[in-house]
Short mmCIF file of C-alpha atoms and ligand atoms in Angstrom, two decimals:
data_model
loop_
_atom_site.label_atom_id
_atom_site.label_comp_id
_atom_site.label_asym_id
_atom_site.label_seq_id
_atom_site.Cartn_x
_atom_site.Cartn_y
_atom_site.Cartn_z
CA MET O 28 -0.05 -0.05 0.05
CA SER O 29 2.83 2.45 0.82
CA GLU O 30 3.44 2.72 -2.99
CA VAL O 31 -0.12 3.79 -3.53
CA LEU O 32 -0.09 6.81 -1.26
CA THR O 33 0.55 9.89 -3.51
CA VAL O 34 0.71 13.58 -2.84
CA GLY O 35 0.34 15.79 -5.92
CA GLY O 36 0.98 12.76 -8.00
CA ARG O 37 4.38 11.92 -6.27
CA ARG O 38 4.58 8.65 -4.30
CA ILE O 39 5.08 8.92 -0.59
CA ARG O 40 6.30 6.09 1.69
CA PRO O 41 5.30 6.58 5.37
CA SER O 42 7.33 5.11 8.11
CA LYS O 43 4.59 5.64 10.65
CA ILE O 44 1.04 6.79 11.15
CA LEU O 45 0.80 9.15 14.11
CA CYS O 46 -2.70 9.49 15.51
CA VAL O 47 -4.23 11.76 18.15
CA ALA O 48 -6.87 10.85 20.70
CA ARG O 49 -9.76 13.07 21.58
CA ASN O 50 -8.79 16.15 19.50
CA TYR O 51 -12.32 17.43 19.04
CA ALA O 52 -14.18 18.40 22.18
CA ASP O 53 -17.55 16.99 20.91
CA HIS O 54 -15.99 13.62 20.31
CA ALA O 55 -14.38 13.58 23.68
CA ARG O 56 -17.85 14.25 25.23
CA GLU O 57 -19.49 11.44 23.23
CA MET O 58 -16.81 9.05 24.49
CA GLY O 59 -17.46 10.28 28.06
CA THR O 60 -13.90 11.42 28.44
CA ALA O 61 -12.30 14.75 29.26
CA VAL O 62 -10.63 17.02 26.69
CA PRO O 63 -6.91 16.45 27.19
CA GLU O 64 -4.60 19.25 28.31
CA LYS O 65 -1.96 18.16 25.98
CA PRO O 66 -2.02 15.93 22.85
CA ILE O 67 -2.31 12.18 23.44
CA PHE O 68 -0.55 10.27 20.59
CA PHE O 69 -0.82 6.71 19.47
CA LEU O 70 0.60 4.83 16.46
CA LYS O 71 -1.07 2.73 13.79
CA PRO O 72 1.07 0.31 11.72
CA THR O 73 1.67 1.26 8.05
CA THR O 74 0.45 -2.29 7.18
CA ALA O 75 -3.01 -0.95 8.13
CA LEU O 76 -3.06 1.46 5.13
CA LEU O 77 -5.66 1.04 2.44
CA PRO O 78 -6.04 3.10 -0.72
CA ASP O 79 -9.23 4.87 -1.63
CA GLY O 80 -11.79 2.40 -2.94
CA GLY O 81 -10.17 -0.58 -1.05
CA THR O 82 -12.33 -2.78 1.25
CA VAL O 83 -12.19 -2.43 5.01
CA LEU O 84 -11.92 -5.93 6.43
CA MET O 85 -13.91 -6.05 9.65
CA PRO O 86 -12.89 -8.69 12.18
CA THR O 87 -16.25 -10.31 13.28
CA ASP O 88 -15.01 -11.59 16.59
CA VAL O 89 -14.08 -8.38 18.38
CA GLY O 90 -17.53 -6.65 18.95
CA ARG O 91 -18.10 -3.14 17.83
CA VAL O 92 -15.95 -1.58 15.16
CA ASP O 93 -16.33 2.17 14.47
CA VAL O 94 -15.33 4.50 11.62
CA GLU O 95 -13.72 7.85 12.54
CA THR O 96 -13.21 10.45 9.71
CA GLU O 97 -10.07 12.55 10.06
CA LEU O 98 -8.03 15.13 8.23
CA ALA O 99 -4.51 13.72 7.67
CA ALA O 100 -1.34 15.80 7.20
CA ILE O 101 1.41 14.12 5.24
CA LEU O 102 4.98 15.20 5.86
CA GLY O 103 7.30 16.34 3.10
CA ARG O 104 10.17 16.88 5.49
CA GLY O 105 11.01 15.29 8.85
CA GLY O 106 12.66 16.71 11.88
CA ARG O 107 13.12 16.66 15.57
CA ASP O 108 12.05 19.29 18.05
CA ILE O 109 10.27 21.22 15.37
CA PRO O 110 9.20 24.70 16.57
CA GLU O 111 5.47 25.27 16.24
CA THR O 112 6.14 28.27 14.07
CA ASP O 113 8.08 26.21 11.50
CA ALA O 114 5.83 23.07 11.55
CA ARG O 115 3.64 24.07 8.59
CA HIS O 116 6.73 24.06 6.36
CA HIS O 117 7.08 20.28 7.07
CA VAL O 118 3.67 19.43 5.63
CA ALA O 119 3.65 18.30 1.94
CA GLY O 120 -0.04 17.69 1.63
CA TYR O 121 -3.36 16.63 3.18
CA ALA O 122 -5.72 13.71 2.77
CA VAL O 123 -8.93 12.15 4.03
CA PHE O 124 -8.28 9.37 6.46
CA PHE O 125 -10.41 6.77 8.31
CA ASP O 126 -9.17 5.82 11.81
CA ILE O 127 -11.02 2.47 11.95
CA THR O 128 -11.28 1.42 15.61
CA ALA O 129 -12.31 -1.86 17.31
CA ARG O 130 -14.25 0.09 19.98
CA ASP O 131 -14.91 -2.81 22.32
CA LEU O 132 -11.23 -3.76 22.30
CA GLN O 133 -10.30 -0.12 23.02
CA GLY O 134 -12.73 0.06 25.99
CA LYS O 135 -11.26 -3.12 27.36
CA ALA O 136 -7.76 -1.75 26.92
CA ARG O 137 -8.76 1.44 28.68
CA THR O 138 -10.12 -0.49 31.59
CA GLU O 139 -7.12 -2.71 31.88
CA GLY O 140 -4.58 0.02 31.24
CA SER O 141 -3.37 -1.80 28.14
CA PRO O 142 -2.16 -0.30 24.82
CA TRP O 143 -4.56 0.29 21.95
CA THR O 144 -2.46 -1.74 19.47
CA ALA O 145 -5.08 -4.34 18.66
CA ALA O 146 -8.00 -1.89 18.72
CA LYS O 147 -6.29 0.41 16.13
CA GLY O 148 -3.96 -1.92 14.30
CA TYR O 149 -5.72 -4.36 12.20
CA ASP O 150 -4.96 -4.60 8.39
CA THR O 151 -7.13 -2.14 6.45
CA PHE O 152 -7.86 -0.05 9.53
CA ALA O 153 -6.13 3.01 7.95
CA PRO O 154 -7.85 3.90 4.65
CA ILE O 155 -6.42 7.12 3.16
CA SER O 156 -7.37 9.10 0.06
CA ARG O 157 -4.93 10.49 -2.51
CA GLY O 158 -3.08 13.51 -1.00
CA VAL O 159 -3.55 17.15 -2.25
CA LEU O 160 -0.55 19.45 -2.13
CA ALA O 161 -0.48 21.59 0.98
CA SER O 162 -0.02 24.72 -1.22
CA LEU O 163 -3.49 24.12 -2.58
CA VAL O 164 -5.15 24.22 0.88
CA LYS O 165 -5.56 27.75 2.12
CA ASP O 166 -6.44 26.85 5.67
CA PRO O 167 -6.46 23.23 7.04
CA HIS O 168 -8.25 24.47 10.14
CA ALA O 169 -11.35 25.82 8.30
CA LEU O 170 -12.51 22.78 6.37
CA PRO O 171 -15.89 20.98 6.49
CA ILE O 172 -15.50 17.24 7.34
CA ARG O 173 -18.22 14.77 6.63
CA LEU O 174 -18.97 11.03 6.78
CA ARG O 175 -21.83 9.22 5.15
CA VAL O 176 -22.49 5.59 5.94
CA ASN O 177 -24.74 3.97 3.33
CA GLY O 178 -25.75 7.53 2.22
CA THR O 179 -26.69 8.78 5.58
CA VAL O 180 -24.69 11.56 7.09
CA ARG O 181 -23.18 10.47 10.43
CA GLN O 182 -20.38 13.01 10.97
CA ASP O 183 -20.60 16.64 9.97
CA SER O 184 -18.24 19.07 11.51
CA ASN O 185 -15.36 21.38 10.66
CA THR O 186 -11.66 21.15 11.27
CA ALA O 187 -11.90 24.47 13.02
CA GLN O 188 -13.19 22.43 16.02
CA MET O 189 -9.80 20.75 16.65
CA VAL O 190 -8.45 21.16 20.18
CA PHE O 191 -4.83 21.07 19.14
CA ARG O 192 -4.01 22.33 15.61
CA ILE O 193 -1.59 20.70 13.16
CA PRO O 194 1.51 22.85 13.98
CA ALA O 195 1.11 22.22 17.72
CA LEU O 196 0.64 18.51 17.16
CA LEU O 197 3.73 18.13 14.88
CA SER O 198 5.83 20.24 17.31
CA ALA O 199 4.75 18.12 20.32
CA ALA O 200 5.12 14.78 18.50
CA SER O 201 8.69 15.78 17.11
CA ARG O 202 9.75 16.27 20.73
CA ILE O 203 8.93 12.60 21.38
CA MET O 204 10.15 10.97 18.19
CA ALA O 205 11.86 11.91 14.98
CA LEU O 206 9.45 12.62 12.24
CA GLU O 207 10.23 11.48 8.78
CA ARG O 208 9.36 12.39 5.23
CA GLY O 209 6.08 10.58 4.31
CA ASP O 210 4.81 10.17 7.93
CA ILE O 211 1.11 10.62 8.30
CA LEU O 212 -0.42 12.65 11.10
CA ALA O 213 -4.14 11.84 11.52
CA THR O 214 -5.56 14.78 13.46
CA GLY O 215 -8.46 13.24 15.36
CA THR O 216 -12.16 12.87 14.67
CA PRO O 217 -15.29 14.90 15.43
CA ALA O 218 -18.39 13.61 17.05
CA GLY O 219 -20.67 11.02 15.33
CA VAL O 220 -18.26 8.05 15.13
CA TRP O 221 -20.34 5.22 13.73
CA PRO O 222 -20.36 1.37 14.11
CA ILE O 223 -19.74 -0.38 10.87
CA ALA O 224 -20.93 -3.69 9.49
CA PRO O 225 -20.10 -5.89 6.54
CA GLY O 226 -21.95 -4.62 3.48
CA ASP O 227 -21.75 -0.98 4.62
CA VAL O 228 -20.20 1.76 2.24
CA LEU O 229 -18.23 4.54 3.99
CA GLU O 230 -17.91 7.87 2.20
CA ALA O 231 -16.09 10.86 3.57
CA GLU O 232 -15.46 14.22 2.06
CA ILE O 233 -13.26 17.17 3.15
CA PRO O 234 -13.97 19.76 0.35
CA GLY O 235 -10.64 21.14 -1.08
CA VAL O 236 -8.81 17.96 0.10
CA GLY O 237 -10.60 14.97 -1.35
CA THR O 238 -12.98 12.17 -0.95
CA LEU O 239 -12.55 8.56 0.45
CA ARG O 240 -14.87 5.72 -0.29
CA CYS O 241 -14.58 2.23 1.10
CA PRO O 242 -16.85 -0.70 1.31
CA VAL O 243 -16.80 -2.99 4.40
CA ALA O 244 -16.56 -6.79 4.24
CA ALA O 245 -16.11 -9.46 6.89
CA ARG O 246 -12.55 -10.55 7.53
CA ASN O 247 -12.32 -14.36 6.97
CA ARG O 248 -9.71 -16.25 8.69
MG1 MG Z 4 -9.23 8.70 15.71
#
């Protein structure tokens, strides 16, 4: 899949997918959790990536699985300890991203104090659209973000609602780990996360960035 991810027609190979928990206040509320005082990061494996049009394979033995629609920033330049004021120069492009989440596994992990690796890491749990060049996106923090499941709107918000904006996220993350060219930052989801089922069709749009459409099927093993 890493060969399929493109930004402005150029191929990008991510070394990691960096995600943020509870970065929209309304989503934190629907999860019954507090808005964090500083960004909470977790990673998804790059093996979870799926191109636009690909099929999300839903494990059927893990209970509820949700779709979360997110704006992703794709890095054109890496770095460590990136100052917030420089961070936007590290972004090559933006894309529409689904953070597919095995919600019951995540809830169990929360209770146990265990990592979210299983809840977030299944193959096909990171669908991403083609990337649009950052220079073509005037303001990544003023974009409508919508999800339809089987044609019905389930998420309808705006990236202006993010708690921590992209420069703050990149700066904070780069103080933990080196960021590399191609890395994907998924910036969190608004309210309305929705349980998926085999046979569903997930369609997201962020006007000015792109669209992402994925059918869902059961994962047979
Ligand atoms: Mg998410």
